[in-house]
Short mmCIF file of C-alpha atoms in Angstrom, two decimals:
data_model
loop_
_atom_site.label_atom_id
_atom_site.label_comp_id
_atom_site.label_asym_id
_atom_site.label_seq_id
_atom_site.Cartn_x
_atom_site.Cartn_y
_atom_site.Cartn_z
CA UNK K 1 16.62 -12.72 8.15
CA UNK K 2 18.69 -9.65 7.38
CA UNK K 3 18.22 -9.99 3.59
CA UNK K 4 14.51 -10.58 4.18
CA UNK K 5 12.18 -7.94 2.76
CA UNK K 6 10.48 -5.96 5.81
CA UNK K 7 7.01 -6.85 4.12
CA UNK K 8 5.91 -8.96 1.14
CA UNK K 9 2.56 -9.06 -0.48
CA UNK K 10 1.03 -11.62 -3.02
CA UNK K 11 -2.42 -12.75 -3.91
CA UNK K 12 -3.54 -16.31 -4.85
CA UNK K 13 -5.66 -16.17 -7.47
CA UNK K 14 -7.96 -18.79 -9.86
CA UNK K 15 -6.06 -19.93 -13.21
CA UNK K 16 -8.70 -20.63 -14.94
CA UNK K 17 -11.53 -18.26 -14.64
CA UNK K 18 -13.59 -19.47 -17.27
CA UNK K 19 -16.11 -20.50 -15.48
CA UNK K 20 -16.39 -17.95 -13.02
CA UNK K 21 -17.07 -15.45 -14.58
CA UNK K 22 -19.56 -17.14 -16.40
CA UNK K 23 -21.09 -18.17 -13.55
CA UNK K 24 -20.86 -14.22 -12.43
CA UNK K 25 -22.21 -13.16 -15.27
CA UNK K 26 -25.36 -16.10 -15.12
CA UNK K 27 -25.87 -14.48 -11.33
CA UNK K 28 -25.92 -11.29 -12.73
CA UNK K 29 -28.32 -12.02 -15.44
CA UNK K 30 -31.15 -14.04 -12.86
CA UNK K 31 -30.69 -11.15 -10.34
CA UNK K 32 -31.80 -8.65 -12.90
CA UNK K 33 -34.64 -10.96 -14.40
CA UNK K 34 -35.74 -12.04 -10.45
CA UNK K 35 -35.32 -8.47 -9.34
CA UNK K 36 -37.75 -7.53 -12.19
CA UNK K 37 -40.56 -10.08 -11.23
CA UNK K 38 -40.22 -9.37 -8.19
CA UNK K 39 -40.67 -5.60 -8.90
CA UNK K 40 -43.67 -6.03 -11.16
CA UNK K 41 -45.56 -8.29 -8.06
CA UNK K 42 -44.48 -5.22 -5.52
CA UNK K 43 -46.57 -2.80 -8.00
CA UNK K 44 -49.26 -5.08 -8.43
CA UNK K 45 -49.37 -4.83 -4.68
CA UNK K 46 -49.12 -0.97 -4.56
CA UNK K 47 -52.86 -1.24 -7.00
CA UNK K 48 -54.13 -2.80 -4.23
CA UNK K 49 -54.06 -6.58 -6.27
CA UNK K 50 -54.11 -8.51 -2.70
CA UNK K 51 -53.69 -12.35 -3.87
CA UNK K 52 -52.09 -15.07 -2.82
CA UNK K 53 -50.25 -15.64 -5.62
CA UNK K 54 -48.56 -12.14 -5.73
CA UNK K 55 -47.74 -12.22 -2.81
CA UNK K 56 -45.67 -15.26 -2.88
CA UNK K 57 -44.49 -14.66 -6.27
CA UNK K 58 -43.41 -10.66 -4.70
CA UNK K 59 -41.92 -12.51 -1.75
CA UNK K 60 -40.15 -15.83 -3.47
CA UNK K 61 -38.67 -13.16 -6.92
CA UNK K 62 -37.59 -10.52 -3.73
CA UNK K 63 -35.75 -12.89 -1.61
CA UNK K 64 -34.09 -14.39 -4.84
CA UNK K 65 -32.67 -11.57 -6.19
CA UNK K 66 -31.19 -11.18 -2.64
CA UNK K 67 -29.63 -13.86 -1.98
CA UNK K 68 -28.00 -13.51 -5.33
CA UNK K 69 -27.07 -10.45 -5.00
CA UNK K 70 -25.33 -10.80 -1.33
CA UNK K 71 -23.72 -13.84 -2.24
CA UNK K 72 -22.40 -13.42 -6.24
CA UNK K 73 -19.53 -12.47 -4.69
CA UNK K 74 -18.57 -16.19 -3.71
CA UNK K 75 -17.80 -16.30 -7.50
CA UNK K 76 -14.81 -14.45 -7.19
CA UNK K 77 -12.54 -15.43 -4.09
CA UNK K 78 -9.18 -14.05 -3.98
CA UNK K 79 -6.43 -14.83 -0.97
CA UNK K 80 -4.13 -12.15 -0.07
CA UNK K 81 -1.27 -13.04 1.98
CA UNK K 82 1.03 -10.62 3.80
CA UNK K 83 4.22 -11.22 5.78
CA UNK K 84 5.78 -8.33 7.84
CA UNK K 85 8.38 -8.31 9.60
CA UNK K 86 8.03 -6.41 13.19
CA UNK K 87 12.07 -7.36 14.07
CA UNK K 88 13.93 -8.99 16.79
CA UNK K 89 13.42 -11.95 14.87
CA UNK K 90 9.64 -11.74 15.11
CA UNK K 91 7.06 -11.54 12.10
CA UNK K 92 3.31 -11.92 10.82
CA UNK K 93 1.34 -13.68 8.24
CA UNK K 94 -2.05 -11.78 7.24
CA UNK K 95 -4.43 -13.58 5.20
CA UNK K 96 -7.27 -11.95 3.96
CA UNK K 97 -9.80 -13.05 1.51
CA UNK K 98 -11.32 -11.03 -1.23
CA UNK K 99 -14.85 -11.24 -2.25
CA UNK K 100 -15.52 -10.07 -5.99
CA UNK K 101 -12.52 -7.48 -5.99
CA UNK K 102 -14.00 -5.21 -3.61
CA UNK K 103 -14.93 -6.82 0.11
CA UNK K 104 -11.94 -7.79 2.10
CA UNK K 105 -12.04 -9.77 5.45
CA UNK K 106 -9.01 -10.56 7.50
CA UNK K 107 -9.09 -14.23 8.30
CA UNK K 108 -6.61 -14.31 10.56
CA UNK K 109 -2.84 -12.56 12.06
CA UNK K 110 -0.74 -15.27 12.37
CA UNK K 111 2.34 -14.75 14.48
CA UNK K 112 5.06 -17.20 12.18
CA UNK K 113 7.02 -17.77 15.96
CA UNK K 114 3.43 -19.61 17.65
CA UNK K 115 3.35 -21.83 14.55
CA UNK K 116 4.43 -25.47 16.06
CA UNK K 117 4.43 -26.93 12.42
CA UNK K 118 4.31 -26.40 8.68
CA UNK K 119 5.36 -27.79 5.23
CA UNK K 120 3.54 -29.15 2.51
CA UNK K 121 0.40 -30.93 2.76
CA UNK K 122 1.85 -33.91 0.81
CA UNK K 123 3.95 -34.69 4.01
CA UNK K 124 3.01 -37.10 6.32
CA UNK K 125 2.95 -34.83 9.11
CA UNK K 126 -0.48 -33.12 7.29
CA UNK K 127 -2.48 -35.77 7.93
CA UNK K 128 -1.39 -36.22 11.51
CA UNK K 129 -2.72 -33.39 12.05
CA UNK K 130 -5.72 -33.31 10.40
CA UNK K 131 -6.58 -36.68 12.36
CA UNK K 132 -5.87 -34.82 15.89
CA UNK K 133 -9.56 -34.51 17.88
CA UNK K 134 -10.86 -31.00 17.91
CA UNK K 135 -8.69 -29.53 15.32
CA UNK K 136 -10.45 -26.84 13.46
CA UNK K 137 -9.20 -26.91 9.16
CA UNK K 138 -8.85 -23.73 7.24
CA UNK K 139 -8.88 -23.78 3.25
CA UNK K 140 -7.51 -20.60 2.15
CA UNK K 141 -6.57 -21.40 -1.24
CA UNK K 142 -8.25 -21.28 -4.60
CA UNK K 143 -6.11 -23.64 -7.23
CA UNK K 144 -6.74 -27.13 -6.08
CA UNK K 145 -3.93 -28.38 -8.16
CA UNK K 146 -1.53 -25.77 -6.67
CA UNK K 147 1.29 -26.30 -4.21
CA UNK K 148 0.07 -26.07 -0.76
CA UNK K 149 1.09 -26.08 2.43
CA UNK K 150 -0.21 -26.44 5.43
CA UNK K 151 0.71 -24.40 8.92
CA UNK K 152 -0.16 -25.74 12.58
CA UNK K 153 -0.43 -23.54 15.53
CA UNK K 154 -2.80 -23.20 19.07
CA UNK K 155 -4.42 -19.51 19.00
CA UNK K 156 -6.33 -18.95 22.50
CA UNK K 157 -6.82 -22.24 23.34
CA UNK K 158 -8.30 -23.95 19.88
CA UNK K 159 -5.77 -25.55 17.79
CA UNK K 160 -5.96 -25.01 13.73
CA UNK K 161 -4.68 -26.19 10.43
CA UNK K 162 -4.48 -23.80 7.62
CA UNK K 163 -3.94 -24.67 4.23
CA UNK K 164 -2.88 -21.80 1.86
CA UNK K 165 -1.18 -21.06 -1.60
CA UNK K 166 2.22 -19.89 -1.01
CA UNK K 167 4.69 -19.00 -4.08
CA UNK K 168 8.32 -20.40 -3.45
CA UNK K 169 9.47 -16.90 -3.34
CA UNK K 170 7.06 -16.60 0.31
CA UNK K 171 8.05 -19.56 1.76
CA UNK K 172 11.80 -18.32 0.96
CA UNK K 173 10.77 -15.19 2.45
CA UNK K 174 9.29 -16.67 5.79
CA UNK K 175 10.89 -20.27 6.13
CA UNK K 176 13.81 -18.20 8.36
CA UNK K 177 11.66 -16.92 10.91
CA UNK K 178 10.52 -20.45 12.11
CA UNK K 179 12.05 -22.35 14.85
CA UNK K 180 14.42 -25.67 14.53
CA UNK K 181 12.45 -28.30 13.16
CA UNK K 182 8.94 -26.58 12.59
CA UNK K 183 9.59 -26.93 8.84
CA UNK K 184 7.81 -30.85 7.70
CA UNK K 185 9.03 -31.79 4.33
#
């Protein structure tokens, strides 16, 4: 622990991003058209045109170009993981997700000395688990095909498995501040 760093920052990002942006782009490109309609219908409106059909077509193009726009976002999910270490033998794991390179929302604080298990999800201790009753499962990862691992703990009452996308050098970083035998694999 006394050659650990005090804090350590990395972000878990899509390999292949191909399709996302495409996708962003495609979101970007119906937002604009749907916007548009939606805008022509509203003036139709403001002439005092008062039919059904512009209306719906005002209302359907509007709420459209909405919901793309609050949710194109999705398209670009980013996990930022943080590990500080507070001392006497105590640290933290932030994770955070990051919606289109600009929204960031802290998904959780995660004390590393309440964690009762972790390792990799290939273990047989995952799926134990995952098959406990009222176990709430966090995926907080973005490369399927990555190596993942998986971290057990109780946080006010409600017990949770969270799977995230740790680089060796991380798990080197934080494997030291768990107990005897929390480590699975």
């Amino acid at each position: 622990m006394e050659n650990s760093p005090r804090s350590y920052e990395e972000t878990a990002r899509k390999r292949n991003q191909g399709f996302s942006n495409f996708a962003y782009f495609l979101s970007w490109v119906a937002l604009v058209i749907s916007g548009f309609i939606a805008l022509l219908n509203f003036s139709a409106l403001l002439n005092m045109k008062f039919d059904v059909v512009t209306i719906v077509m005002f209302v359907v193009f509007g709420g459209l170009a909405f919901l793309i726009w609050r949710n194109k976002d999705n398209l670009r999910i980013e996990y930022d993981y943080t590990f500080t270490a507070i001392g006497g033998g105590k640290a933290d794991l932030d994770v955070a997700k990051v919606l289109g390179n600009s929204r960031r929302k802290l998904m959780t604080s995660l004390s590393l000395k309440s964690v009762e298990s972790c390792g990799d999800v290939n273990h047989q201790s995952f799926q134990r688990y995952l098959s406990m009753r009222d176990v709430k499962k966090h995926n907080w990862f973005v490369n399927r095909d990555a190596k993942l691992t998986y971290f057990y703990f109780v946080k006010s009452n409600v017990k949770h498995v969270i799977v995230l996308e740790l680089s060796d050098t991380m798990l080197g970083i934080i494997r030291p501040y768990f107990g005897y035998g929390i480590w699975q694999g």
